[in-house]
Each structure stands twice: as structure tokens, then as C-alpha cells.
Amino acid sequence: MKQTKIILNEKDMPRQWYNVLPDLPEPLAPPLDPETKQPIAPEKLAAIFPMSLIEQEMSDKRWVDIPEPLLEIYTLYRPSPLVRAWRLEQAIGSKAKIYYKDESVSPAGSHKPNTAVAQAYYNKMEGVKRLSTETGAGQWGTALSFACKMFDMDCTVYMVRCSYDQKPYRGIIIRTYGAEVFPSPSDRTKVGRQVLEKDPQSGGSLGLAISEAVEDAASNADTKYALGSVLNHVILHQTITGLEVKKQLEMIQEQPDVLVGCVGGGSNFGGLVMPYVPDKLEGKNIRFVAAEPQACPTLTKGHFIYDYGDMARQTPLIKMYTLGHGYFPPPIHSGGLRYHGEAPIVSHVAKHGLVEARAYFQNEIFDAARLFMQTEGFLPAPETAHAIKATIDVAREAEPGQVIVFLYSGHGLLDLSSYDAYLQGRLKDQAFSEEEIRQCLAECPTI
Amino acid sequence: MKQTKIILNEKDMPRQWYNVLPDLPEPLAPPLDPETKQPIAPEKLAAIFPMSLIEQEMSDKRWVDIPEPLLEIYTLYRPSPLVRAWRLEQAIGSKAKIYYKDESVSPAGSHKPNTAVAQAYYNKMEGVKRLSTETGAGQWGTALSFACKMFDMDCTVYMVRCSYDQKPYRGIIIRTYGAEVFPSPSDRTKVGRQVLEKDPQSGGSLGLAISEAVEDAASNADTKYALGSVLNHVILHQTITGLEVKKQLEMIQEQPDVLVGCVGGGSNFGGLVMPYVPDKLEGKNIRFVAAEPQACPTLTKGHFIYDYGDMARQTPLIKMYTLGHGYFPPPIHSGGLRYHGEAPIVSHVAKHGLVEARAYFQNEIFDAARLFMQTEGFLPAPETAHAIKATIDVAREAEPGQVIVFLYSGHGLLDLSSYDAYLQGRLKDQAFSEEEIRQCLAECPTI
């Protein structure tokens, strides 16, 4: 019988994360204080992040030990399987071998807990009692509420109101984990109240929810803030996936030719490919393919400049591919990919020519998702469907025997209303507007 | 680091199912023709079932080979993990060891595909083009639509209308697999049209949906019917779970002291415990604990008699624990456990004193489900929560070092509205009515 799943034993699970910072072609541009335009001092971040994570954010250590209590939580769902997609290969007539790294097996149903449990742990170690965060589609809020419960911490989630109303199931999961979730704008923060005063019916935005969560953390001594993507320490924690893939491919004496992931903030893609950056820089022929929505084409159409991480201009300035912090993508169903920017680490390796980016429309990614489900059985998240679509395209062009690995970042069981819209032909293939992006980029600070 | 997951290699997956029929303490009472009250002839079942499954239904072969193409579909998600619930043990102060067999990892999210793919395969081999079935809560309809797609067959699902309206996500999954799903009563069958004529707003019932699916199969030459529980061949296919548990416990040199499962029709419980029946009959001290709802207490309050399998009195008479085919349980959230009867095989071993049954109210099983989620991370189906509750009770009474294994039959990601009702204190602890059961039992045929 053909082998389908490559399973790593728990005892062989990586015991360290890989930090790509010391191996980058040149040093990463530092985050800047928006007022002084100078590199931001670590202490300035301490109001909202614990020192251990701030250190990880700027660390030049190549390997970071994963603490034992955290490994114990990881083993609730890790190592995750690497799966040969035999039936998908057959359906598309692929001569390449397709594998997927299945991160949907986590309690939250996505790769997000890999960093959520790490962030909860380090905060707990520094005496933090509660974490605050924002969530758009709900994946990150679910992951952080799971993580906080594992370490007996409180958790407050500000969920963009329009998602809160449209996706009630997410709120229920978050509450069942014991966390509290509020639609944003809320009356719990100054910034929330200001918005509500102007517009009591406001549907909110991710930028506003970030502002509420940051204000909550900054104004409560026992509370810190947690972010689910973009930051260096998030990519660091996510490298557990790429490191496992390395071991799993070794088990079957394979080398990857192509690594594929979808990109929003960049954490799942970054986690998969960063452990392969040294190989690539040493000359190994490995392609990194990033799949993004046409509606939010950060890597394919953005500029590599300093910009704010949020719409409300509260964050430090970070150098990244961006469509401009004012860019508001059309309301596509892949909520996790509707971010104007891109993780600095991912942007950096992309700028150095290590990443091929592809942008897709909604209907073609749902076509790919349905094909995956009808061959491999499992229902992917719309975000993940971008990686599937890119994988299918790459496989069709590939040489016989090539090895393609994509990151299956999450399941779509809480995205079924999107599938309904797709099946009923109600999905719009909205792309970006060149003019809007030009305008948004013009509003970025000049450094 | 402590081992959490016991993983069986694909190459060690069982290659045969175990048929308990030849090992039962006495022969199983045969199904009877309701008109003649004589054992039903296999040919009479051939209108709706393929001969290979009818043979399995009555087979005296102890081991049945699992065909190779079916093993290939199983490996999309099997072998499933056996997981040590360390954190749950700690939370309840258990001195016993608790393991759960995780069947939620299947594409449909439950144990149901284990028999769905087998039934699709055998029908396909006999030239059947389409399978029809009914579904209540939607688990079985999801599993069969997945299975049919794997073997390129058509699939028609009659879904009880009130569930169809309340759980739209189930219908979307079924359609995304490429199956068709109709609310029952539908205008596609004679029986459906009759009901609609009397009551165009009818919410339907499982019994009626069965009648529609059977009529569809009986009146179309290329179509057969598939049932997700109760029947002997269903339990046969489900023994893959218990056989894997045996191998997984051997890997860690353990023996089970208690096996726990929830019971509706009996398929997940039967699949787990049947492979241990010979051990128990040989004198090994293994307890089989079945958990059911107080609202539908088939094993704890039913009678072991001949009764119809459906409300509409269309099926053969089968000898089983039953509350009477006319029994209509209160509308609890564990739709999969709202069946008036119990698989004949499970009933038979229960009658011979091999099963301890326990009945639970809704709020206590959701308490258990939440505790599981807040310790082990994963969200269980309400049905599965019955097994968790029983496991917790058994663990609290157990001797130190005892080994308890429960079957984690499915996840609850499509049952979140039930969790919402629970969190908001809206769940009713409805029990059976002694008087109603007495009346329903009085309407059973006298054999």
C-alpha cells in the first residue's frame, strides 16, 4: 500500500525554533518610532509586550529553545502530519509529488496556536494575568483564547463588529474556552467610545480593533497585548512547521523543490519557508511560492517601504511590502488575508528575490478548494485555498518527480457560508483598484 | 517528555474487520418479516442493499478482509490517534489513566466514514450508481456524501426538514461534496408527497426520512440505500476503531480496564467494544460502559424485544433494546442519540450482562464537554460529550493505574449553537416520561 501520511514521533518533535534574522542577506530594517523616525527602544514596547518576546523580536540567536511546558501543550496536536495528496495529484494529472503540511489539526483549526501558546506562556512567566487582542475573521481570537486557557490566563478579544455579527460561531468557541469577546467598536476603550459616539452602528475594522486591544493592554498593569502575525517572534514560533517538514521529508528521503503558502500577514508562509532560507542562500534550488488574493495583492502590487502596521497609525513604522495603511480591501471571504502589509521578515526575503508571489480571484480559489475536498476529503479554509490553487498551478508546470509542499493552514468548517455563496454563484471576483492603491501608498510616511 | 499521542503506522493498520457474530454467547436473533413473522430471506433485502453487504450482515466468518481500494481511502485519515488525556486527568484528580480514541479526525468529523466508505465501495463493486440515505443532525449525510465522492458515485440525502432549516451548514458541506440534499418531507417520493399534502409545513422526522430514502432506492434500479448505524455490517466496519485501540495499547504495554462510548444506534460503541468481547467472555476483567441521554434511555429503560427499526414500520422486525418505535424523544441537542432502538449486536451483548449503561442530562454532559475543551483543547460533539461525562464518572471511582479508553466519536464545530444555548443557560434537562415509554412499548408487535 502507498504511504499517505508521514508522521513524526512526538519524541522527534523539534525542541528549538529557528530564527532567520542572523541568516538574512542583510540586516532587517528596524522598526521606527513614528515621532522621531529613529529605531524604537525595546523599553517603549514593554507597555504592551513582555520582555522575553521583545528580546525574541530582536534576537540574533539562530536557535531558540522551546520551553518544556510549551512542548507539552504542543503535543496536544503536534507534530502535525505531512500528507501525500495522491488523489489530488491524480485528478490534475500531476507528475510532481504534492504534499501538504496539515496545520488544521490544532484545537483552533489552524496554525495560529503555534504562536498563541508561546505568547501566552512567556506572558504567564512574567506575571501577566490577562492578554488582550483583536480578531477579524476569528481564527486568531480562537487560538489565543485556547492558549490562555491552557496556561490559566484571562483573555479579552475585540472582534470586528461586522464579523462578530456574521460569524456568531467564532464568538461561541471563544466564550466556551472561557475568554471574553466584545464586538469592536466597544464602550470599553476611549477609542471605541469615540467611534461609537460618531457612529453607533459602526461595523468596525481590524485597525480599530487593534487600537482597542492595545489601549486595553496599555492601560491595565496586569494585561499585555498579543498579535497573531507580522511580528518577528510570531514567524519564529511558526518555524515549528517548516522544521517538522524538514524532518518528515528526510524520513522519506525527499527534498522539496517548491514550498507554497498563502500570505496575509505572512505567519504561516514564513513559518514554512524560513527554515529553508539558508539552503536557498547556499544555492539549493528551492522555490518559495506565496499566494495572495487579487483583492489585497500586497506582494504583487505593494511597495517595500516604511508604513504603519495599522490603519489608526498607532504602531511603530515597519519596513515591509504594503498597499498603504489606509488600504481597505474589498470584502472577500478570506478574512485572514485582508491585511495591507506583510511581515517584515517575509517582505525582506521577498525583496531579495527569494519569493515568487501569485495573486488569485475568489472563484478560482474556491474551485481549487472544492477539488481538494472532493479528492482528499477535507474542507479547507478560504485562506488555505489560495495555497491549494497555487500548488495546482505549480504542479501542472512542474517537472516529473518534483516535490511540492504546501501549508494547509486551516480547515473551513466555520467558513461554510462562504462555500454557500460560492456554490450559489454569488462570489464576486473583485480585484484591487490601481488608483486606490496609488492613493493609499501616497499617504505613507516618507523616510 | 510524557507521551501524549499513540500513533499507529499506516502499514500496521488492521487489514481485516472483526465480526463478533460467531463469538456471541448465543446466536443473534434473526430479523423477521413483519408479515410472516419468519426470518427474512436475504433476497428480500436485495432491493435496497447490495448482496455483499447482505452477506456481511449474516456472516459467520470471524474476520473479513478490508479491500485494498478501501484501505486507500481509510489512509486519508486512518489510523486515528489514541491520545492520553493528561490534562483532563489532572483536572479531575484522576488516578486512572484516561485515553481517547480520536475519530473526529476524519473528513466528516466523526467515526461515520468508517462504514460510509465501505458501503459506497461494495455498492460500487456491484454496479450501483447512486446511494440514497436519510440524515437527522447531518453527520451521516456528510459521511456518505464524502464516501460517494471518493468512489465517484452519486448520493441523495433526505434531511429531516427541521434540521435542514436549523443546521444549514450541514447541507452546504453535503453539496460541496457534490451530493444532493433535500429537506424531508420532499415531493420526490410518494410517502413524502402524502405527508406534504396533509401538512405542507411538516418539519419531518427521521422515520419519515428513512421511508423516503428507502422508497427512492427501491424504485430506482441503479440506486441502493445506505444506513449509518444499527445494522450488523455497520458494526463490523466500525470495529476498525477497537482493533486499532488494541494495537495502540499493545504499543505502550497497556490493557484496558474500561471501554466507554456513547450510544444512539450503537455503531461507535459497538466498533470500540466488539473486538474485546472474546477477551471478556474468556474472563478478562474489562468493563464496557455505554452512555446515553436521559431523554432517550434505550439501554437503561428499554425492553429487549422485537420491534420495528423505524417509526413508519417499514423495516424488518429486529430484536433489540427499544423504547418502542413510536417513541419521540424530547428535542435534545445530541441528535445522533435520539434513536428509539439499539443495534441488535449491542443489545445482545447488553442482554448478556456485558454492558453497563448510564444515562445523563444535557447540562451535565455539556459541563463535561467544556471541561474537556478547557483541558484538552478540542471541542467535542454533544453526542461525544456523553462518553466524556461517563469517563469522568468512571475515572473518579477507579482504582489507581486503571486504564480507561473512550471513543471520541466526533468534533462539535458544527454544533456551536448547542454550546451557545448551554452557555446562556437555555438547555433543558428533559428526561423521558415513564408513562410515554410504557405506551410506546405497548404498541410493539408481539412475537
Coordinates of C-alpha atoms in Angstrom, one line a residue, chain B residues 24-398:
Chain B
L24 CA -21.5 -14.3 20.7
P25 CA -22.7 -16.2 23.8
E26 CA -25.7 -17.5 21.7
P27 CA -26.8 -16.9 18.1
L28 CA -28.2 -13.5 17.3
A29 CA -32.0 -13.4 16.9
P30 CA -32.7 -13.1 13.2
P31 CA -34.6 -10.1 11.7
L32 CA -38.2 -11.1 10.9
D33 CA -40.5 -10.4 8.1
P34 CA -43.2 -8.2 9.7
E35 CA -46.0 -10.0 7.8
T36 CA -45.0 -13.6 8.2
K37 CA -43.0 -13.2 11.5
Q38 CA -40.5 -15.6 9.9
P39 CA -36.8 -14.9 9.5
I40 CA -36.4 -12.6 6.5
A41 CA -34.9 -14.1 3.3
P42 CA -31.7 -12.4 2.1
E43 CA -33.3 -11.8 -1.3
K44 CA -36.0 -9.7 0.2
L45 CA -33.3 -7.2 1.3
A46 CA -31.7 -7.1 -2.2
A47 CA -34.0 -4.4 -3.4
I48 CA -32.3 -1.9 -1.2
F49 CA -28.9 -3.4 -0.3
P50 CA -26.1 -5.0 -2.4
M51 CA -25.6 -8.7 -1.9
S52 CA -22.1 -8.3 -0.5
L53 CA -23.4 -6.2 2.5
I54 CA -26.3 -8.6 3.0
E55 CA -23.8 -11.4 3.2
Q56 CA -21.7 -9.5 5.7
E57 CA -24.9 -8.8 7.7
M58 CA -25.4 -12.6 8.3
S59 CA -21.8 -13.8 8.0
D60 CA -20.3 -16.3 10.4
K61 CA -16.7 -15.5 9.3
R62 CA -14.8 -14.2 12.2
W63 CA -12.5 -11.9 10.1
V64 CA -13.4 -10.0 6.9
D65 CA -10.7 -8.7 4.6
I66 CA -10.8 -4.9 4.0
P67 CA -10.4 -4.5 0.3
E68 CA -7.3 -2.6 -0.9
P69 CA -9.1 0.4 -2.6
L70 CA -11.0 0.9 0.7
L71 CA -7.7 0.8 2.7
E72 CA -6.5 3.6 0.5
I73 CA -9.5 5.8 1.4
Y74 CA -9.1 4.9 5.1
T75 CA -5.5 6.2 4.9
L76 CA -6.8 9.7 4.2
Y77 CA -7.5 9.8 7.9
R78 CA -6.6 6.5 9.5
P79 CA -5.1 5.1 11.7
S80 CA -6.6 7.6 14.1
P81 CA -4.6 8.7 17.2
L82 CA -5.1 7.3 20.7
V83 CA -4.5 10.2 23.0
R84 CA -3.6 10.3 26.7
A85 CA -5.8 12.9 28.3
W86 CA -3.1 14.0 30.8
R87 CA -4.7 17.4 31.4
L88 CA -8.2 16.1 31.9
E89 CA -6.9 13.5 34.4
Q90 CA -5.1 16.3 36.3
A91 CA -8.2 18.5 36.3
I92 CA -10.4 15.8 37.9
G93 CA -7.7 14.4 40.1
S94 CA -8.0 11.0 38.4
K95 CA -5.6 8.3 39.5
A96 CA -6.7 6.2 36.5
K97 CA -5.2 6.7 33.1
I98 CA -7.6 8.2 30.5
Y99 CA -7.1 7.7 26.8
Y100 CA -9.4 8.7 24.0
K101 CA -9.6 7.2 20.5
D102 CA -9.9 10.3 18.3
E103 CA -12.4 9.6 15.4
S104 CA -13.0 13.3 14.9
V105 CA -10.0 13.4 12.6
S106 CA -12.0 12.0 9.6
P107 CA -13.0 14.4 6.8
A108 CA -16.7 14.2 8.0
G109 CA -15.5 14.9 11.6
S110 CA -16.8 11.6 13.1
H111 CA -16.5 7.8 13.1
K112 CA -19.3 7.6 10.4
P113 CA -17.0 7.4 7.4
N114 CA -15.6 4.1 8.6
T115 CA -18.7 2.4 7.4
A116 CA -19.8 5.0 4.8
V117 CA -16.7 4.4 2.6
A118 CA -17.1 0.6 3.0
Q119 CA -20.8 0.7 1.9
A120 CA -20.0 3.0 -1.0
Y121 CA -17.2 0.7 -2.1
Y122 CA -19.3 -2.5 -2.0
N123 CA -22.2 -0.9 -3.8
K124 CA -19.8 0.5 -6.5
M125 CA -18.4 -3.1 -7.0
E126 CA -22.0 -4.3 -7.7
G127 CA -22.6 -1.6 -10.3
V128 CA -24.7 0.7 -8.2
K129 CA -24.6 4.3 -9.4
R130 CA -26.2 6.2 -6.6
L131 CA -26.8 5.8 -2.9
S132 CA -29.8 7.3 -1.1
T133 CA -30.0 7.9 2.7
E134 CA -31.6 9.9 5.4
T135 CA -29.8 12.2 7.9
G136 CA -31.0 13.8 11.1
A137 CA -28.4 16.0 12.6
G138 CA -26.4 15.7 9.4
Q139 CA -23.3 13.6 10.5
W140 CA -24.3 10.6 8.5
G141 CA -25.3 12.5 5.4
T142 CA -21.9 14.3 5.5
A143 CA -20.1 11.0 5.8
L144 CA -22.0 9.3 3.0
S145 CA -21.6 12.2 0.6
F146 CA -17.9 12.2 1.3
A147 CA -17.7 8.4 0.7
C148 CA -19.7 8.5 -2.5
K149 CA -17.4 11.2 -3.9
M150 CA -14.4 9.1 -3.1
F151 CA -15.8 6.3 -5.3
D152 CA -17.3 8.7 -8.0
M153 CA -20.9 7.8 -7.1
D154 CA -24.0 10.0 -6.9
C155 CA -25.6 10.5 -3.5
T156 CA -29.0 11.7 -2.4
V157 CA -29.6 12.7 1.1
Y158 CA -33.1 13.2 2.7
M159 CA -32.5 15.5 5.7
V160 CA -35.2 16.0 8.3
R161 CA -36.6 19.4 7.5
C162 CA -36.4 20.9 10.9
S163 CA -32.6 20.0 11.0
Y164 CA -32.2 21.2 7.4
D165 CA -33.5 24.6 8.4
Q166 CA -31.7 24.8 11.7
K167 CA -28.4 23.5 10.5
P168 CA -27.8 25.0 7.1
Y169 CA -24.0 24.3 7.3
R170 CA -24.6 20.6 7.1
G171 CA -26.4 20.9 3.8
I172 CA -23.6 23.1 2.4
I173 CA -20.9 20.5 3.2
I174 CA -23.0 17.8 1.6
R175 CA -23.5 19.9 -1.5
T176 CA -19.8 20.8 -1.7
Y177 CA -19.0 17.1 -1.8
G178 CA -21.2 17.0 -4.9
A179 CA -24.2 15.2 -3.3
E180 CA -27.8 16.4 -3.5
V181 CA -29.7 17.1 -0.3
F182 CA -33.5 17.6 0.1
P183 CA -35.5 18.6 3.1
S184 CA -37.8 15.7 4.1
P185 CA -40.7 15.5 3.6
S186 CA -39.9 16.2 -0.1
D187 CA -42.0 16.0 -3.2
R188 CA -39.7 13.4 -4.7
T189 CA -41.3 10.3 -3.1
K190 CA -44.9 9.1 -2.7
V191 CA -44.6 9.0 1.0
G192 CA -43.2 12.5 1.1
R193 CA -45.9 13.9 -1.1
Q194 CA -48.6 12.2 1.1
V195 CA -47.2 13.9 4.2
L196 CA -46.9 17.3 2.4
E197 CA -50.5 17.0 1.2
K198 CA -51.7 16.7 4.8
D199 CA -49.2 19.2 6.2
P200 CA -47.2 21.4 3.8
Q201 CA -45.3 22.8 6.8
S202 CA -44.3 19.4 8.2
G203 CA -40.9 19.5 10.0
G204 CA -40.4 15.9 9.2
S205 CA -38.9 13.1 11.3
L206 CA -36.1 10.6 11.0
G207 CA -38.5 7.8 10.4
L208 CA -40.1 9.6 7.5
A209 CA -36.7 10.5 6.0
I210 CA -35.8 6.8 6.2
S211 CA -39.0 6.0 4.4
E212 CA -38.2 8.5 1.6
A213 CA -34.7 7.2 1.2
V214 CA -35.8 3.6 1.1
E215 CA -38.6 4.4 -1.5
D216 CA -36.0 6.2 -3.6
A217 CA -33.7 3.2 -3.6
A218 CA -36.4 0.6 -4.1
S219 CA -37.9 2.4 -7.1
N220 CA -34.7 3.2 -9.0
A221 CA -32.7 0.3 -10.4
D222 CA -29.3 2.0 -10.2
T223 CA -29.8 3.1 -6.6
K224 CA -29.4 1.4 -3.3
Y225 CA -30.0 2.5 0.3
A226 CA -27.3 3.0 3.0
L227 CA -27.8 3.1 6.7
G228 CA -25.3 4.6 9.1
S229 CA -25.9 2.6 12.3
V230 CA -27.8 -0.3 13.9
L231 CA -27.1 -3.0 11.3
N232 CA -24.5 -5.8 11.8
H233 CA -22.4 -4.8 8.8
V234 CA -22.1 -1.2 10.2
I235 CA -20.8 -2.5 13.5
L236 CA -18.4 -4.8 11.5
H237 CA -16.9 -1.8 9.7
Q238 CA -16.7 0.2 12.8
T239 CA -14.5 -2.5 14.5
I240 CA -11.6 -0.9 12.8
T241 CA -11.5 1.6 15.8
G242 CA -11.4 -1.1 18.5
L243 CA -8.9 -3.1 16.6
E244 CA -6.6 -0.1 16.3
V245 CA -7.0 0.6 20.0
K246 CA -5.9 -3.0 20.7
K247 CA -2.7 -2.4 18.7
Q248 CA -2.1 1.0 20.2
L249 CA -2.4 -0.2 23.8
E250 CA -0.1 -3.0 23.0
M251 CA 2.5 -0.5 21.7
I252 CA 2.6 1.0 25.2
Q253 CA 2.1 -2.3 27.1
E254 CA -1.3 -1.5 28.5
Q255 CA -4.5 -3.4 28.8
P256 CA -7.9 -1.6 29.1
D257 CA -9.9 -1.9 32.3
V258 CA -12.8 0.1 31.0
L259 CA -14.1 1.0 27.5
V260 CA -16.5 3.8 27.2
G261 CA -18.7 5.1 24.3
C262 CA -21.9 7.0 23.8
V263 CA -24.8 5.0 22.3
G264 CA -27.5 6.1 19.9
G265 CA -27.9 3.4 17.3
G266 CA -24.8 1.8 18.8
S267 CA -22.2 2.0 16.0
N268 CA -19.3 3.8 17.6
F269 CA -19.8 1.9 20.9
G270 CA -20.1 -1.4 19.1
G271 CA -17.0 -0.7 17.0
L272 CA -14.9 0.0 20.1
V273 CA -16.0 -2.9 22.3
M274 CA -16.8 -5.8 20.0
P275 CA -13.1 -6.7 19.4
Y276 CA -12.9 -7.1 23.2
V277 CA -15.9 -9.4 23.6
P278 CA -13.9 -12.6 23.3
D279 CA -11.4 -11.3 25.9
K280 CA -14.3 -10.6 28.2
L281 CA -16.0 -13.9 27.6
E282 CA -12.7 -15.6 28.4
G283 CA -12.8 -14.0 31.8
K284 CA -10.7 -10.9 31.3
N285 CA -11.9 -8.1 33.6
I286 CA -12.9 -5.4 31.1
R287 CA -15.9 -3.2 31.6
F288 CA -18.0 -1.9 28.7
V289 CA -19.7 1.4 29.7
A290 CA -22.4 2.8 27.4
A291 CA -23.5 6.5 27.9
E292 CA -26.9 7.6 26.7
P293 CA -29.2 10.6 27.1
Q294 CA -31.8 10.6 29.9
A295 CA -34.2 11.9 27.1
C296 CA -33.7 8.6 25.2
P297 CA -32.7 6.0 27.7
T298 CA -32.8 2.9 25.4
L299 CA -30.4 0.7 27.4
T300 CA -31.4 1.8 30.8
K301 CA -35.2 1.9 30.4
G302 CA -36.0 0.0 27.2
H303 CA -37.2 -3.6 26.7
F304 CA -35.3 -6.3 24.8
I305 CA -38.0 -7.3 22.3
Y306 CA -38.7 -7.4 18.6
D307 CA -39.6 -4.0 17.2
Y308 CA -39.5 -2.0 14.0
G309 CA -36.4 -0.1 13.2
D310 CA -38.4 2.9 12.1
M311 CA -41.5 4.9 13.1
A312 CA -43.2 4.1 9.7
R313 CA -43.0 0.4 10.3
Q314 CA -41.3 -0.3 7.0
T315 CA -38.2 -2.2 8.2
P316 CA -38.0 -5.9 9.2
L317 CA -38.6 -6.6 12.9
I318 CA -35.4 -6.7 14.8
K319 CA -34.7 -7.9 18.4
M320 CA -33.2 -5.1 20.4
Y321 CA -33.5 -2.8 23.3
T322 CA -36.2 -0.4 22.3
L323 CA -38.4 2.3 23.8
G324 CA -41.0 1.5 21.2
H325 CA -40.8 2.6 17.5
G326 CA -43.4 5.3 18.3
Y327 CA -41.2 6.9 20.9
F328 CA -40.4 10.5 20.1
P329 CA -37.6 11.9 22.3
P330 CA -37.5 15.4 23.6
P331 CA -35.6 17.8 21.3
I332 CA -32.1 17.4 22.9
H333 CA -29.0 18.7 21.1
S334 CA -27.5 15.3 20.7
G335 CA -29.4 14.4 17.5
G336 CA -27.2 11.4 16.9
L337 CA -28.5 9.7 20.1
R338 CA -32.2 10.3 19.6
Y339 CA -33.0 6.8 18.4
H340 CA -35.7 4.6 20.0
G341 CA -33.7 1.4 19.5
E342 CA -30.2 0.0 19.7
A343 CA -28.1 -2.1 17.4
P344 CA -29.1 -5.8 17.7
I345 CA -25.4 -6.8 18.3
V346 CA -25.0 -4.2 21.1
S347 CA -28.4 -5.1 22.5
H348 CA -27.5 -8.8 22.5
V349 CA -24.2 -8.3 24.5
A350 CA -26.0 -5.9 26.8
K351 CA -28.7 -8.5 27.5
H352 CA -26.0 -11.0 28.3
G353 CA -24.7 -8.6 31.0
L354 CA -21.6 -7.4 29.3
V355 CA -22.6 -3.7 29.2
E356 CA -23.1 -1.1 32.0
A357 CA -25.4 1.7 30.8
R358 CA -25.6 5.1 32.2
A359 CA -28.0 7.9 31.3
Y360 CA -27.2 11.6 31.5
F361 CA -28.9 15.0 31.3
Q362 CA -27.9 17.7 28.8
N363 CA -26.4 20.2 31.2
E364 CA -24.1 17.7 32.9
I365 CA -22.8 16.4 29.5
F366 CA -22.1 20.0 28.4
D367 CA -20.3 20.6 31.7
A368 CA -18.1 17.6 30.8
A369 CA -17.6 18.8 27.2
R370 CA -16.5 22.2 28.4
L371 CA -14.1 20.7 30.9
F372 CA -12.6 18.6 28.1
M373 CA -12.3 21.5 25.8
Q374 CA -10.7 23.7 28.5
T375 CA -8.1 21.0 29.4
E376 CA -7.5 19.0 26.2
G377 CA -8.3 21.9 23.8
F378 CA -10.7 20.2 21.4
L379 CA -14.4 20.9 21.1
P380 CA -16.5 17.6 21.3
A381 CA -19.8 16.9 19.7
P382 CA -22.7 16.8 22.2
E383 CA -23.0 13.0 21.5
T384 CA -19.4 12.5 22.3
A385 CA -19.8 14.6 25.5
H386 CA -21.9 11.7 26.9
A387 CA -18.8 9.4 26.7
I388 CA -16.7 12.1 28.3
K389 CA -19.1 12.5 31.2
A390 CA -19.2 8.7 31.7
T391 CA -15.4 8.6 31.5
I392 CA -15.1 11.3 34.2
D393 CA -17.5 9.4 36.5
V394 CA -15.8 6.1 36.0
A395 CA -12.3 7.7 36.5
R396 CA -13.3 9.2 39.8
E397 CA -14.4 5.8 41.1
A398 CA -11.5 3.9 39.5

